[in-house]
XYZ file of N, CA and C in Angstrom:
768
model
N -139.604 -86.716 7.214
C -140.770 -87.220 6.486
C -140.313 -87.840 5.171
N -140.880 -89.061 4.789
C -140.377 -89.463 3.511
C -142.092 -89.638 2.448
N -141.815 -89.523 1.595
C -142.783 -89.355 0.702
C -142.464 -90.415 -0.551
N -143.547 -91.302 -0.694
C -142.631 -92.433 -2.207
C -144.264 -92.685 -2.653
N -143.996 -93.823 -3.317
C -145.274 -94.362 -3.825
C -145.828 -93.622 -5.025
N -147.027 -94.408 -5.590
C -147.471 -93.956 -6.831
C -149.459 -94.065 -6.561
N -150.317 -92.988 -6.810
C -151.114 -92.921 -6.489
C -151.923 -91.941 -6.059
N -153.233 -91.172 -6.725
C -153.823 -89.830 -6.571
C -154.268 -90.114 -4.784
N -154.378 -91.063 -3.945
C -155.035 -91.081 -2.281
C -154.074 -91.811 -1.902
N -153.691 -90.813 -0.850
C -152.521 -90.757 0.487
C -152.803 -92.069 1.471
N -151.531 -92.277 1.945
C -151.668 -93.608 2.703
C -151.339 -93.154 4.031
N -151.062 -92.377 5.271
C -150.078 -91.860 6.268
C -150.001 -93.029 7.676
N -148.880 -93.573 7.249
C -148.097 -94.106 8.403
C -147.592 -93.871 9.902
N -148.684 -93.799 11.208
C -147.978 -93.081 12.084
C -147.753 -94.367 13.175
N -146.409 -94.318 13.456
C -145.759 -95.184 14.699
C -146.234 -94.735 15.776
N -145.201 -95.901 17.054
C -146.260 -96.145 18.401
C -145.195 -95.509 19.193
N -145.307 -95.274 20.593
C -144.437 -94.925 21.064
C -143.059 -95.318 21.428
N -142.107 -95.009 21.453
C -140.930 -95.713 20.990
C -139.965 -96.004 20.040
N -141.057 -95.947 19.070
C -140.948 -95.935 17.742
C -140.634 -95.196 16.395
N -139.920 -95.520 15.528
C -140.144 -94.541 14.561
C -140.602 -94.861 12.913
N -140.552 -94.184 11.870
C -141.149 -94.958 10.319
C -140.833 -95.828 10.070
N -139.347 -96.300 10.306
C -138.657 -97.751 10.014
C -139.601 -99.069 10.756
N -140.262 -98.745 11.355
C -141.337 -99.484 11.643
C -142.969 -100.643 10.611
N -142.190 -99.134 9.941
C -143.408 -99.664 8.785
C -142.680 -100.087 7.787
N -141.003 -100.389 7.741
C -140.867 -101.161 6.241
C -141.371 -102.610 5.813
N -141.970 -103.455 6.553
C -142.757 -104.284 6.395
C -143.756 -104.795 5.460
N -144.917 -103.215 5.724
C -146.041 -103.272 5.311
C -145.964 -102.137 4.912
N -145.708 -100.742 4.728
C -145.743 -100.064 3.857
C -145.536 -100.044 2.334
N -144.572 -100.851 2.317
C -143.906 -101.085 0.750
C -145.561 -101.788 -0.178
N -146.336 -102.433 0.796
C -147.506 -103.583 0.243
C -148.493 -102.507 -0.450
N -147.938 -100.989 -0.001
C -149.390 -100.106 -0.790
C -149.145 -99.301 -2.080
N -147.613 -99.404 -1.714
C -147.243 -97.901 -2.673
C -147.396 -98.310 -4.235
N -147.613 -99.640 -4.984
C -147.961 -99.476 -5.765
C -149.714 -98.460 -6.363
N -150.388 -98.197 -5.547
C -151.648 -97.701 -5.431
C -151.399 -96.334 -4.907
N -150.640 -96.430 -4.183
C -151.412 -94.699 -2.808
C -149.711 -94.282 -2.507
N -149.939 -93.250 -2.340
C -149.002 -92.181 -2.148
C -148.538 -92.129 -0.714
N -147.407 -93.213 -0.210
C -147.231 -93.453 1.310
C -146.110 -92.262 1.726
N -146.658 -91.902 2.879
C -145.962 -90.764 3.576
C -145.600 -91.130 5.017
N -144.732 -91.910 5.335
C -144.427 -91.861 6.683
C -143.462 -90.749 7.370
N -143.430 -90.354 8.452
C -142.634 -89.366 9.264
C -142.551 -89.947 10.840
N -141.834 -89.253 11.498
C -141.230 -89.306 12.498
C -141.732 -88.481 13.478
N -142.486 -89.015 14.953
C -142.929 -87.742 16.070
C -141.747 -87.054 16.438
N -142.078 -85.917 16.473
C -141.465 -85.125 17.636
C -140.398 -85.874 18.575
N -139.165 -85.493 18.827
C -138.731 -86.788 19.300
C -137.961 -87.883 18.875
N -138.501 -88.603 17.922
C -138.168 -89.828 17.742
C -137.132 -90.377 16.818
N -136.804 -90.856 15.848
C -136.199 -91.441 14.611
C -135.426 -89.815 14.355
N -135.484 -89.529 12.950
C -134.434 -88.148 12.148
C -135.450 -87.379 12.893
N -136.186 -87.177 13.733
C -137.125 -85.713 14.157
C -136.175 -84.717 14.354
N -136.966 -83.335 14.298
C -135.953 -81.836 15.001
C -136.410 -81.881 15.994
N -135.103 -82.075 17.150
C -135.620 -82.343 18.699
C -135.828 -81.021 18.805
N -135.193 -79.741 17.984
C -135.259 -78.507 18.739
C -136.730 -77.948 18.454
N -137.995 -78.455 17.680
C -138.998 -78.199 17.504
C -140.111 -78.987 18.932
N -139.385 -79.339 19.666
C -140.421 -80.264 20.461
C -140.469 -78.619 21.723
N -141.638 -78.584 21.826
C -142.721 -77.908 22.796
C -143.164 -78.097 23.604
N -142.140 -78.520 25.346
C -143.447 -79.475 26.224
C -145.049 -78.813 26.178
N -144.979 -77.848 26.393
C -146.890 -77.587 26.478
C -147.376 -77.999 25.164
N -147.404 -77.791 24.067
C -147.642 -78.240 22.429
C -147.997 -79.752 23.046
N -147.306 -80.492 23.126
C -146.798 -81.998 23.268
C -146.836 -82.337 24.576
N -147.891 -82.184 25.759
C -148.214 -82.586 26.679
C -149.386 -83.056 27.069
N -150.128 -83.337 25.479
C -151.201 -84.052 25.493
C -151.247 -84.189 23.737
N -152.073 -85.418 23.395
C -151.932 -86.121 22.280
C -152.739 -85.044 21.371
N -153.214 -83.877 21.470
C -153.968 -82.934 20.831
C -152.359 -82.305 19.474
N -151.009 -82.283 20.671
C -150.433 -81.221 19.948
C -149.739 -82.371 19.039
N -149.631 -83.703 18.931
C -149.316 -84.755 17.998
C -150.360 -84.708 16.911
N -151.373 -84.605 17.711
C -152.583 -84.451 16.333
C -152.351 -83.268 15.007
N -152.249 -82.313 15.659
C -151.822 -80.874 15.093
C -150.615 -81.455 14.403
N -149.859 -82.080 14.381
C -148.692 -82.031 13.625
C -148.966 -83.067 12.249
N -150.045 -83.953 12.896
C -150.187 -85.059 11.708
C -151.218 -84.452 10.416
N -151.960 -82.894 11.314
C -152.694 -81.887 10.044
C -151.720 -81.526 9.205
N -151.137 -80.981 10.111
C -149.769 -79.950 9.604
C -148.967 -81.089 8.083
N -148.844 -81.681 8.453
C -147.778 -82.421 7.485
C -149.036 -82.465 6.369
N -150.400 -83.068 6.487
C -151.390 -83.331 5.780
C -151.795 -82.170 4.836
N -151.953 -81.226 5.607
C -152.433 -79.623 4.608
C -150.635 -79.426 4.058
N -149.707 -79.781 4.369
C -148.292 -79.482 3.357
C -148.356 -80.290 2.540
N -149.173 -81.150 2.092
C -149.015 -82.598 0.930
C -150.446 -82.540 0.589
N -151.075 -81.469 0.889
C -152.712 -81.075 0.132
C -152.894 -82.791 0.226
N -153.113 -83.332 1.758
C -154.228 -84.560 1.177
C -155.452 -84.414 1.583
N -156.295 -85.113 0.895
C -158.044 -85.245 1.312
C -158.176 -86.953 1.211
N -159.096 -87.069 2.489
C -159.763 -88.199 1.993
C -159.271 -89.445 1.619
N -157.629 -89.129 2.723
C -156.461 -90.377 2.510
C -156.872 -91.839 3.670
N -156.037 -92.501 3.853
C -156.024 -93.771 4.282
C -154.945 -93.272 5.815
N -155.777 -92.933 7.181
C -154.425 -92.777 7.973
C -153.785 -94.303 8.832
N -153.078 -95.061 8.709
C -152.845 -96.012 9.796
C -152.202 -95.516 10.733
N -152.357 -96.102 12.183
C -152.022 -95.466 13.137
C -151.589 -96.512 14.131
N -150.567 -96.714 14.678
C -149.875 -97.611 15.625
C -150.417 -97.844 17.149
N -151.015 -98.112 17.790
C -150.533 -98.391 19.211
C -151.325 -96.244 19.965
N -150.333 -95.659 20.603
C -150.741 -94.329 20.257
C -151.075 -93.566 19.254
N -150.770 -93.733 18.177
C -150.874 -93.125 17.162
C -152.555 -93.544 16.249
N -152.858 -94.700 17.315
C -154.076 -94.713 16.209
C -155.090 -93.270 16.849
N -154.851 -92.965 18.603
C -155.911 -92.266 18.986
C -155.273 -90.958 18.818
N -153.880 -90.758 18.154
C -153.892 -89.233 17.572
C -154.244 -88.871 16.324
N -154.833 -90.244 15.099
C -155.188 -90.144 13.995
C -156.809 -89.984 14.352
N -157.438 -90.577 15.451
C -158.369 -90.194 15.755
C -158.951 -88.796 16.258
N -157.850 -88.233 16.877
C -158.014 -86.327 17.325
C -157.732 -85.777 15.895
N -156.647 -86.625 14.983
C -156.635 -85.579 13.662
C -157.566 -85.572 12.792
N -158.654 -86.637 12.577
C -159.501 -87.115 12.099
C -161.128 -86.159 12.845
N -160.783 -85.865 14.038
C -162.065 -85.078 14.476
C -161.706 -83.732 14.436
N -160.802 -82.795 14.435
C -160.166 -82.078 14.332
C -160.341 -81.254 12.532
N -159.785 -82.351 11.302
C -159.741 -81.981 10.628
C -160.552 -83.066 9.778
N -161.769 -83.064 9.036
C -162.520 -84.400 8.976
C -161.952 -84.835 7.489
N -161.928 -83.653 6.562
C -161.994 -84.041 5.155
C -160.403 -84.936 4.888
N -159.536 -84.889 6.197
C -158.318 -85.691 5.218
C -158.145 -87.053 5.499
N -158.873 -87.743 5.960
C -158.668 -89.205 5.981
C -160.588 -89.698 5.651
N -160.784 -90.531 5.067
C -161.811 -90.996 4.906
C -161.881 -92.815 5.223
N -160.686 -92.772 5.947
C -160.273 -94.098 6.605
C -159.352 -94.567 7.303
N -159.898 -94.636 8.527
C -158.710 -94.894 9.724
C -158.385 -96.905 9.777
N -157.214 -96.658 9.909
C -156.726 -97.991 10.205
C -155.898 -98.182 11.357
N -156.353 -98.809 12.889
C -156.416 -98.267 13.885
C -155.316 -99.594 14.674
N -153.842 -99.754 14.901
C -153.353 -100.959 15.078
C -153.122 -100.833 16.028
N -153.911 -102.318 17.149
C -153.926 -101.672 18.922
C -153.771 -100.934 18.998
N -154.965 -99.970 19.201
C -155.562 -99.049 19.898
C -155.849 -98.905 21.214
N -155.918 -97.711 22.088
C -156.182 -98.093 23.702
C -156.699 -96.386 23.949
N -157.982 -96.201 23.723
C -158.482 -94.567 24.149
C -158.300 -94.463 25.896
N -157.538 -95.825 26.844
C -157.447 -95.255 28.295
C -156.987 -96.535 28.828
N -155.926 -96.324 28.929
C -154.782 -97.501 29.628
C -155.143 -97.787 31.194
N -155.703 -96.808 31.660
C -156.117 -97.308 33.501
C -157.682 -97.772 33.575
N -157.841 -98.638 34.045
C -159.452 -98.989 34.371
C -160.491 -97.652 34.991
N -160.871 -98.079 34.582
C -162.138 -97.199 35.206
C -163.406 -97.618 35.452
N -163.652 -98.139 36.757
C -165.380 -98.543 36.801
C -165.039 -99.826 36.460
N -166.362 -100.092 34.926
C -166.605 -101.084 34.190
C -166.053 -101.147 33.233
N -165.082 -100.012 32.728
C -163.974 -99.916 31.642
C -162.817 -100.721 32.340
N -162.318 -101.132 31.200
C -160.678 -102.382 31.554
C -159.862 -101.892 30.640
N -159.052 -100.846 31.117
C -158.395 -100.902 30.018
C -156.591 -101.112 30.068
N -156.451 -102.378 30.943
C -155.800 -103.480 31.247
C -154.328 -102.946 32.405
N -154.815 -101.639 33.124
C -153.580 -101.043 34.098
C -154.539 -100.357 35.472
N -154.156 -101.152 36.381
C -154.821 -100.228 37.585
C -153.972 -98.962 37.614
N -154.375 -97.415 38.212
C -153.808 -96.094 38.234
C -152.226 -96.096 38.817
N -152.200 -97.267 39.305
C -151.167 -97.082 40.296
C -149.981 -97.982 39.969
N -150.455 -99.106 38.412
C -149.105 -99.791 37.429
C -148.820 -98.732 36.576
N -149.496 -97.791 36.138
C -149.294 -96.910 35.226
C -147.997 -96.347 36.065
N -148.571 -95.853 37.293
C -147.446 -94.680 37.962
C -145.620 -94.873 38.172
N -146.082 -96.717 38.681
C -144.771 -97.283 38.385
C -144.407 -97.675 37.527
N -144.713 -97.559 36.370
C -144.337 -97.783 35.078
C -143.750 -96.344 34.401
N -144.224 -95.477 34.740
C -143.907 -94.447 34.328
C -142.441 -93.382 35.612
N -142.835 -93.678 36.690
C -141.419 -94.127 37.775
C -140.423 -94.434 37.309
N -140.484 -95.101 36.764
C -139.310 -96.809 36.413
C -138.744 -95.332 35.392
N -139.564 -95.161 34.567
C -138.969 -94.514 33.054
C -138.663 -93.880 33.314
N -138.722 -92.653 34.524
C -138.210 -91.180 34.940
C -136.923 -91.446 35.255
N -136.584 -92.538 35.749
C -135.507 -92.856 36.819
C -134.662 -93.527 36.024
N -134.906 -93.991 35.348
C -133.878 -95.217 34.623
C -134.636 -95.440 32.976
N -134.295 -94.584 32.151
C -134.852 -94.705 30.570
C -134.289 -95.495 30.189
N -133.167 -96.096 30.314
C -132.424 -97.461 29.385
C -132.675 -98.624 29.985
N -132.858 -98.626 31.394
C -133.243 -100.064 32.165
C -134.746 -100.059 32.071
N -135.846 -99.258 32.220
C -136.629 -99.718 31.219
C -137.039 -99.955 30.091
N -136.672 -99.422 29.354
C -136.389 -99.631 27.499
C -135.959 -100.905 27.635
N -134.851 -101.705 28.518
C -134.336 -102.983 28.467
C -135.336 -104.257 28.772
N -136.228 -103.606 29.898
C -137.242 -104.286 30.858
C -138.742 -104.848 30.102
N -138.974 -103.468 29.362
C -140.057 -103.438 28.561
C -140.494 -103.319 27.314
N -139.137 -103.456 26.581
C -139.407 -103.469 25.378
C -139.713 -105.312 24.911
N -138.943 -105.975 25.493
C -139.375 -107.533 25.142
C -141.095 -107.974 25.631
N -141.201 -107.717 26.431
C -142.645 -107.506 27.113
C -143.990 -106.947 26.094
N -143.382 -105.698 25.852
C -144.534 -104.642 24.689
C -144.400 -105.868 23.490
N -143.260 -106.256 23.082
C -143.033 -106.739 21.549
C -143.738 -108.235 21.804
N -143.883 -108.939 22.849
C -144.377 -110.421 23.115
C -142.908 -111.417 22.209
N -143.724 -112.372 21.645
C -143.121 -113.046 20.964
C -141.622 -113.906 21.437
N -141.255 -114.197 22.621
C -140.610 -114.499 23.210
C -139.935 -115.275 22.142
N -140.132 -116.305 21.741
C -139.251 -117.086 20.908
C -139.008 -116.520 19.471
N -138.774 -115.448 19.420
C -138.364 -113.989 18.679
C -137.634 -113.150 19.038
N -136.139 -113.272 19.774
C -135.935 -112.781 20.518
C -135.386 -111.225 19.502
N -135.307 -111.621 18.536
C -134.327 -110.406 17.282
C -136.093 -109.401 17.623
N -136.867 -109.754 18.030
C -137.870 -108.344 17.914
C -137.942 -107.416 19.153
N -137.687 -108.295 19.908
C -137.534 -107.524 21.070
C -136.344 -106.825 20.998
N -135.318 -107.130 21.061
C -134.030 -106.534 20.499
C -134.510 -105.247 19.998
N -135.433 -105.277 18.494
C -135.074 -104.174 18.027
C -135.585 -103.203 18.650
N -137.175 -103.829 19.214
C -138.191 -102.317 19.867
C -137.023 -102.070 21.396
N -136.338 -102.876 21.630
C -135.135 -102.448 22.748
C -134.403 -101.205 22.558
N -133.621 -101.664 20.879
C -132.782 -100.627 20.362
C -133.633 -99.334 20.191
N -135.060 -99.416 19.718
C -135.816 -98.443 19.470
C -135.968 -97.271 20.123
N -136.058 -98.166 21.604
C -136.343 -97.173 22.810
C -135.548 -96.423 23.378
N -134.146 -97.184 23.419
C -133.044 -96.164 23.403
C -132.610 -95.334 22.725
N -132.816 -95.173 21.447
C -132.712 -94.319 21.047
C -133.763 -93.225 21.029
N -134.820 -93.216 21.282
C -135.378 -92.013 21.980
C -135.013 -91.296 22.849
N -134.952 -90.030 22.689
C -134.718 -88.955 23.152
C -135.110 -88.702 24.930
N -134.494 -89.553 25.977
C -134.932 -90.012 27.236
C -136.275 -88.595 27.562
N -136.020 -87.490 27.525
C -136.518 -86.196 28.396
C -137.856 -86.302 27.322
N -137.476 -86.446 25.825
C -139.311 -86.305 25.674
C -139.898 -87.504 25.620
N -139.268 -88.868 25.958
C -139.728 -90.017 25.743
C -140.503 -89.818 27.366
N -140.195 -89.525 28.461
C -140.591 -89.387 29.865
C -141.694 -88.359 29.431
N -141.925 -87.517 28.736
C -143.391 -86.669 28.694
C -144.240 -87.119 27.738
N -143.656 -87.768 26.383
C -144.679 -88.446 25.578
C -144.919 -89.855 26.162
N -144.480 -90.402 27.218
C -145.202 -91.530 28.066
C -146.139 -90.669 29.264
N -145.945 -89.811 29.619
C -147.064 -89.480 30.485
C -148.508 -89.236 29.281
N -148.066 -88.159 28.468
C -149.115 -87.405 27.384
C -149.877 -89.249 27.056
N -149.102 -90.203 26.583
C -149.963 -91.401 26.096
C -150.546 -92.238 27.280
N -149.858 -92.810 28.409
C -150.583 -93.242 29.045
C -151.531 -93.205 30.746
N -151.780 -91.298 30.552
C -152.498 -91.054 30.822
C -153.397 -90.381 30.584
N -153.747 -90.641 29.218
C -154.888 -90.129 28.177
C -156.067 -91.156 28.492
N -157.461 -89.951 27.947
C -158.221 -90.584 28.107
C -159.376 -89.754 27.051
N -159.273 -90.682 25.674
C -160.097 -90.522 24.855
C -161.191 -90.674 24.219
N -161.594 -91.496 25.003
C -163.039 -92.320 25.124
C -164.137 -91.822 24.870
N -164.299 -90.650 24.567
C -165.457 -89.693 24.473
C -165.286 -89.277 22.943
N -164.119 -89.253 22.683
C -163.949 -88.790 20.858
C -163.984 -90.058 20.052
N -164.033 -91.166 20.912
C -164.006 -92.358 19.425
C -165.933 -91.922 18.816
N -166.730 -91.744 19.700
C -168.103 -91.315 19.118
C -167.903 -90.447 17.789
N -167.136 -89.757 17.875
C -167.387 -88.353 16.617
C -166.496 -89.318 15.489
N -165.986 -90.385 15.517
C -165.348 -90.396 13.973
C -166.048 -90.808 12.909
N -165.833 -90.482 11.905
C -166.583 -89.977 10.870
C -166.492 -90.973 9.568
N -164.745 -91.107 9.781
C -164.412 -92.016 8.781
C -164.717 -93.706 9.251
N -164.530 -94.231 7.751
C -164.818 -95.887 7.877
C -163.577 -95.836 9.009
N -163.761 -97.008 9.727
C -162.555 -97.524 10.644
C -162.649 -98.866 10.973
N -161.320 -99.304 11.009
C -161.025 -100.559 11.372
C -159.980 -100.643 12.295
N -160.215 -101.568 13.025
C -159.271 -101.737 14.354
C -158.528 -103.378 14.253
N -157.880 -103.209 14.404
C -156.699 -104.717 14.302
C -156.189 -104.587 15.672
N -156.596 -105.488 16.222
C -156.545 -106.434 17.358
C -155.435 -107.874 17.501
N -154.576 -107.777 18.594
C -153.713 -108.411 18.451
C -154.597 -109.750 19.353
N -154.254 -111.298 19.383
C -154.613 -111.988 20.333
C -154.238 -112.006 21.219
N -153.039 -111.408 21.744
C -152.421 -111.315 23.030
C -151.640 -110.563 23.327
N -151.931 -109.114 24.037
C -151.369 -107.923 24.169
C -151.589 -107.221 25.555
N -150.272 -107.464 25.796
C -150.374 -106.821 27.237
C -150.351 -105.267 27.002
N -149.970 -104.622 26.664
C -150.162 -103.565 26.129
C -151.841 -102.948 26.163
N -152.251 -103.319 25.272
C -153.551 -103.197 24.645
C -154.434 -104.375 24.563
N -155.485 -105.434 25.676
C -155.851 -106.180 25.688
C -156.800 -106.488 24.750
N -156.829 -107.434 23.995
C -158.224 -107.434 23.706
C -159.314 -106.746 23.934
N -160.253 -107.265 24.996
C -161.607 -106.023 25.480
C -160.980 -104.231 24.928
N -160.141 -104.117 24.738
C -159.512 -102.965 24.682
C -159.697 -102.708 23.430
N -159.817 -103.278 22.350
C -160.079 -103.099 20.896
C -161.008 -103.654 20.622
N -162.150 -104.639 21.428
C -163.404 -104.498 21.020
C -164.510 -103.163 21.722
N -163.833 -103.001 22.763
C -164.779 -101.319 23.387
C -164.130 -100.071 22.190
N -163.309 -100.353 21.609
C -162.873 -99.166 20.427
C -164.295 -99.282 19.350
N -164.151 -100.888 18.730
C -164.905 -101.171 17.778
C -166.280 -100.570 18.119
N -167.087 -101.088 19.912
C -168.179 -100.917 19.672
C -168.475 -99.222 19.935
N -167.750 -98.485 20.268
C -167.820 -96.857 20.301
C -167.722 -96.392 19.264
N -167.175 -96.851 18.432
C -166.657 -95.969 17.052
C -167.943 -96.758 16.078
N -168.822 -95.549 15.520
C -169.691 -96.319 14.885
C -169.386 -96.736 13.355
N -170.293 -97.842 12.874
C -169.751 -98.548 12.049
C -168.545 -98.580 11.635
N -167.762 -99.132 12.622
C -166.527 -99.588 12.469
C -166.166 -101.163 12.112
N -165.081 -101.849 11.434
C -164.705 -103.294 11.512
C -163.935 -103.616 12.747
N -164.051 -104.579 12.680
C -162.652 -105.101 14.026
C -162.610 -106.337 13.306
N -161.000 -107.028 13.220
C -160.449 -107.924 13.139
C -159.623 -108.600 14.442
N -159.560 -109.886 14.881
C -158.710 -109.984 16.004
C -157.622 -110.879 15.267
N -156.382 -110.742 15.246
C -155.092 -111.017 14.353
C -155.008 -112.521 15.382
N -154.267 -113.307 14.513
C -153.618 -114.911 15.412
C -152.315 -114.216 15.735
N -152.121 -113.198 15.293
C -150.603 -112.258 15.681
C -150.636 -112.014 17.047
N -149.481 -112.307 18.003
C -149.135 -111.997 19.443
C -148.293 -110.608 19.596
N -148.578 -109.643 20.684
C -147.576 -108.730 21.036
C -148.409 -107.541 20.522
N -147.637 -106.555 21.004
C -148.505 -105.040 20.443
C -147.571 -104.460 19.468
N -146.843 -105.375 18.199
C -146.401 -104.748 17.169
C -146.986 -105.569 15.882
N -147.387 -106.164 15.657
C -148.190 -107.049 14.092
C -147.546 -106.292 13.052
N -147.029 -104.925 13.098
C -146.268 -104.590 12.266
C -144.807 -105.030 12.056
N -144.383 -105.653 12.521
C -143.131 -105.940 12.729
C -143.138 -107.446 12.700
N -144.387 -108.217 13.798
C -143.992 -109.822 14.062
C -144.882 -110.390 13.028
N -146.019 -110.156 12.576
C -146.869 -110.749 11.729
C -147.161 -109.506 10.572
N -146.551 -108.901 9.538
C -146.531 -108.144 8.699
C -147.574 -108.542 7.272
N -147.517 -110.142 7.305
C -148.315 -110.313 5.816
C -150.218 -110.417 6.395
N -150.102 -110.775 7.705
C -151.309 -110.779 8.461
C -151.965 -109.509 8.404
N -151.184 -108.572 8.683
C -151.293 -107.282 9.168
C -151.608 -106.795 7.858
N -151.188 -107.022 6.571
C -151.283 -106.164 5.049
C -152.714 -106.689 5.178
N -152.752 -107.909 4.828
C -153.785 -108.602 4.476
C -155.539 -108.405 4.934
N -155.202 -107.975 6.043
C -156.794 -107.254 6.763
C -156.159 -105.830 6.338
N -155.368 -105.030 6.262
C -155.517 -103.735 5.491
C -156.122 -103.693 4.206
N -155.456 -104.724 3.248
C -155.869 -104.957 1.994
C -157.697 -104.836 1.606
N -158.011 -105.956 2.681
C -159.643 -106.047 2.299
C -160.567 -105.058 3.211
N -160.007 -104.178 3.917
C -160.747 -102.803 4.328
C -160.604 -101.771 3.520
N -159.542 -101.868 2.980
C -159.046 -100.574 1.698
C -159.846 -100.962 0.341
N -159.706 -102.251 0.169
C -160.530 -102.247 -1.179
C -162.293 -102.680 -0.738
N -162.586 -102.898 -0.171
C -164.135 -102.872 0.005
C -164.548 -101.772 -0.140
């Protein structure tokens, strides 16, 4: 966990899967003159203690939630600013219903409360791409990390980004990267975006295979009075490929 910045209200930085805080040197640095930025590392991922990972704890996005309290009641925050990546926006959303008084504003970057369709829900994977997608990863963690990290990142004529969410993925920890891809994309949270409490805003990429569009306007219209922005940013990282885009709709949700 790193802790910097200057500022009485907390900013908390949580990455996507794959991922770790170095994610946010981009756009984190854009707050800390104001707010007290705290990014950390899941279970798993970047400097984490692999020997603290729990498959039952961490076999559903509840026991990620619990950890993003945990760090929150150790840094006494209330009523902070949480941004949340990709997965991480719908575990700021369980930490947010869970524990209400410490964020009083979610900032939600592609979001996806249910990656398989359902019905009249799209939420851009029939049951059965998920399975081979998650196949692929059991069997071969570096040949998909190779396969799908350029894909997740878009931006083709970018090739240094794909690269890195490449390097990213390999370095995850293969055995909990194979259970924190089941725990994320076969979640289904759709019923808790109703209870959030705090202001929220959702940043929407224009083109995300990952997280489609319709996919972050069914967030917006469940989550009440919420914003939605849709970014000219491509790929499911805006943190990384379009960073001043990405401050810039943070900026005018934080200060309104």
């Amino acid at each position: 966990m790193t802790v910097s910045g200057f500022g009485a209200k907390a900013m908390v930085f949580a990455h996507g899967f794959g991922c770790d805080q170095n994610m946010w040197r981009f756009v984190a640095p854009a707050f800390a003159d104001r707010y007290r930025i705290v990014l950390f590392d899941h279970v798993g991922a970047g400097g984490s203690d692999l020997s603290a990972y729990d498959p039952e704890k961490y076999s559903s996005l509840d026991g990620y939630a619990e950890d993003v309290i945990e760090i929150c009641r150790e840094l006494k925050i209330q009523g902070g600013v949480f941004v949340g990546h990709s997965v991480s926006a719908m575990i700021g959303v369980l930490a947010a219903k869970k524990a209400s008084d410490l964020f009083d504003r979610l900032v939600l970057i592609g979001p996806s409360p249910r990656y398989i369709d359902d019905g009249d829900y799209v939420g851009g994977f029939s049951e059965g791409q998920i399975h081979e997608l998650l196949d692929f990863l059991d069997s071969n963690h570096m040949g998909w990390s190779q396969a799908m990290a350029p894909v997740i990142m878009g931006n083709p004529n970018r090739p240094e980004l794909g690269e890195e969410l490449t390097n990213s993925f390999c370095r995850t920890d293969p055995e909990i990267a194979k259970r924190f891809a089941r725990a994320t994309f076969l979640s289904d949270n759709r019923a808790d975006l109703a209870e959030v409490q705090a202001r929220s805003l959702i940043l929407q990429c224009s083109e995300d295979v990952i997280a489609p569009p319709c996919v972050g306007e069914y967030v917006h219209r469940a989550i009440p009075g919420s914003e939605f922005v849709l970014l000219d940013a491509t790929g499911h990282c805006p943190n990384l490929s379009a960073p001043e885009e990405t401050i810039a709709a943070m900026e005018a949700f934080v200060q309104a």
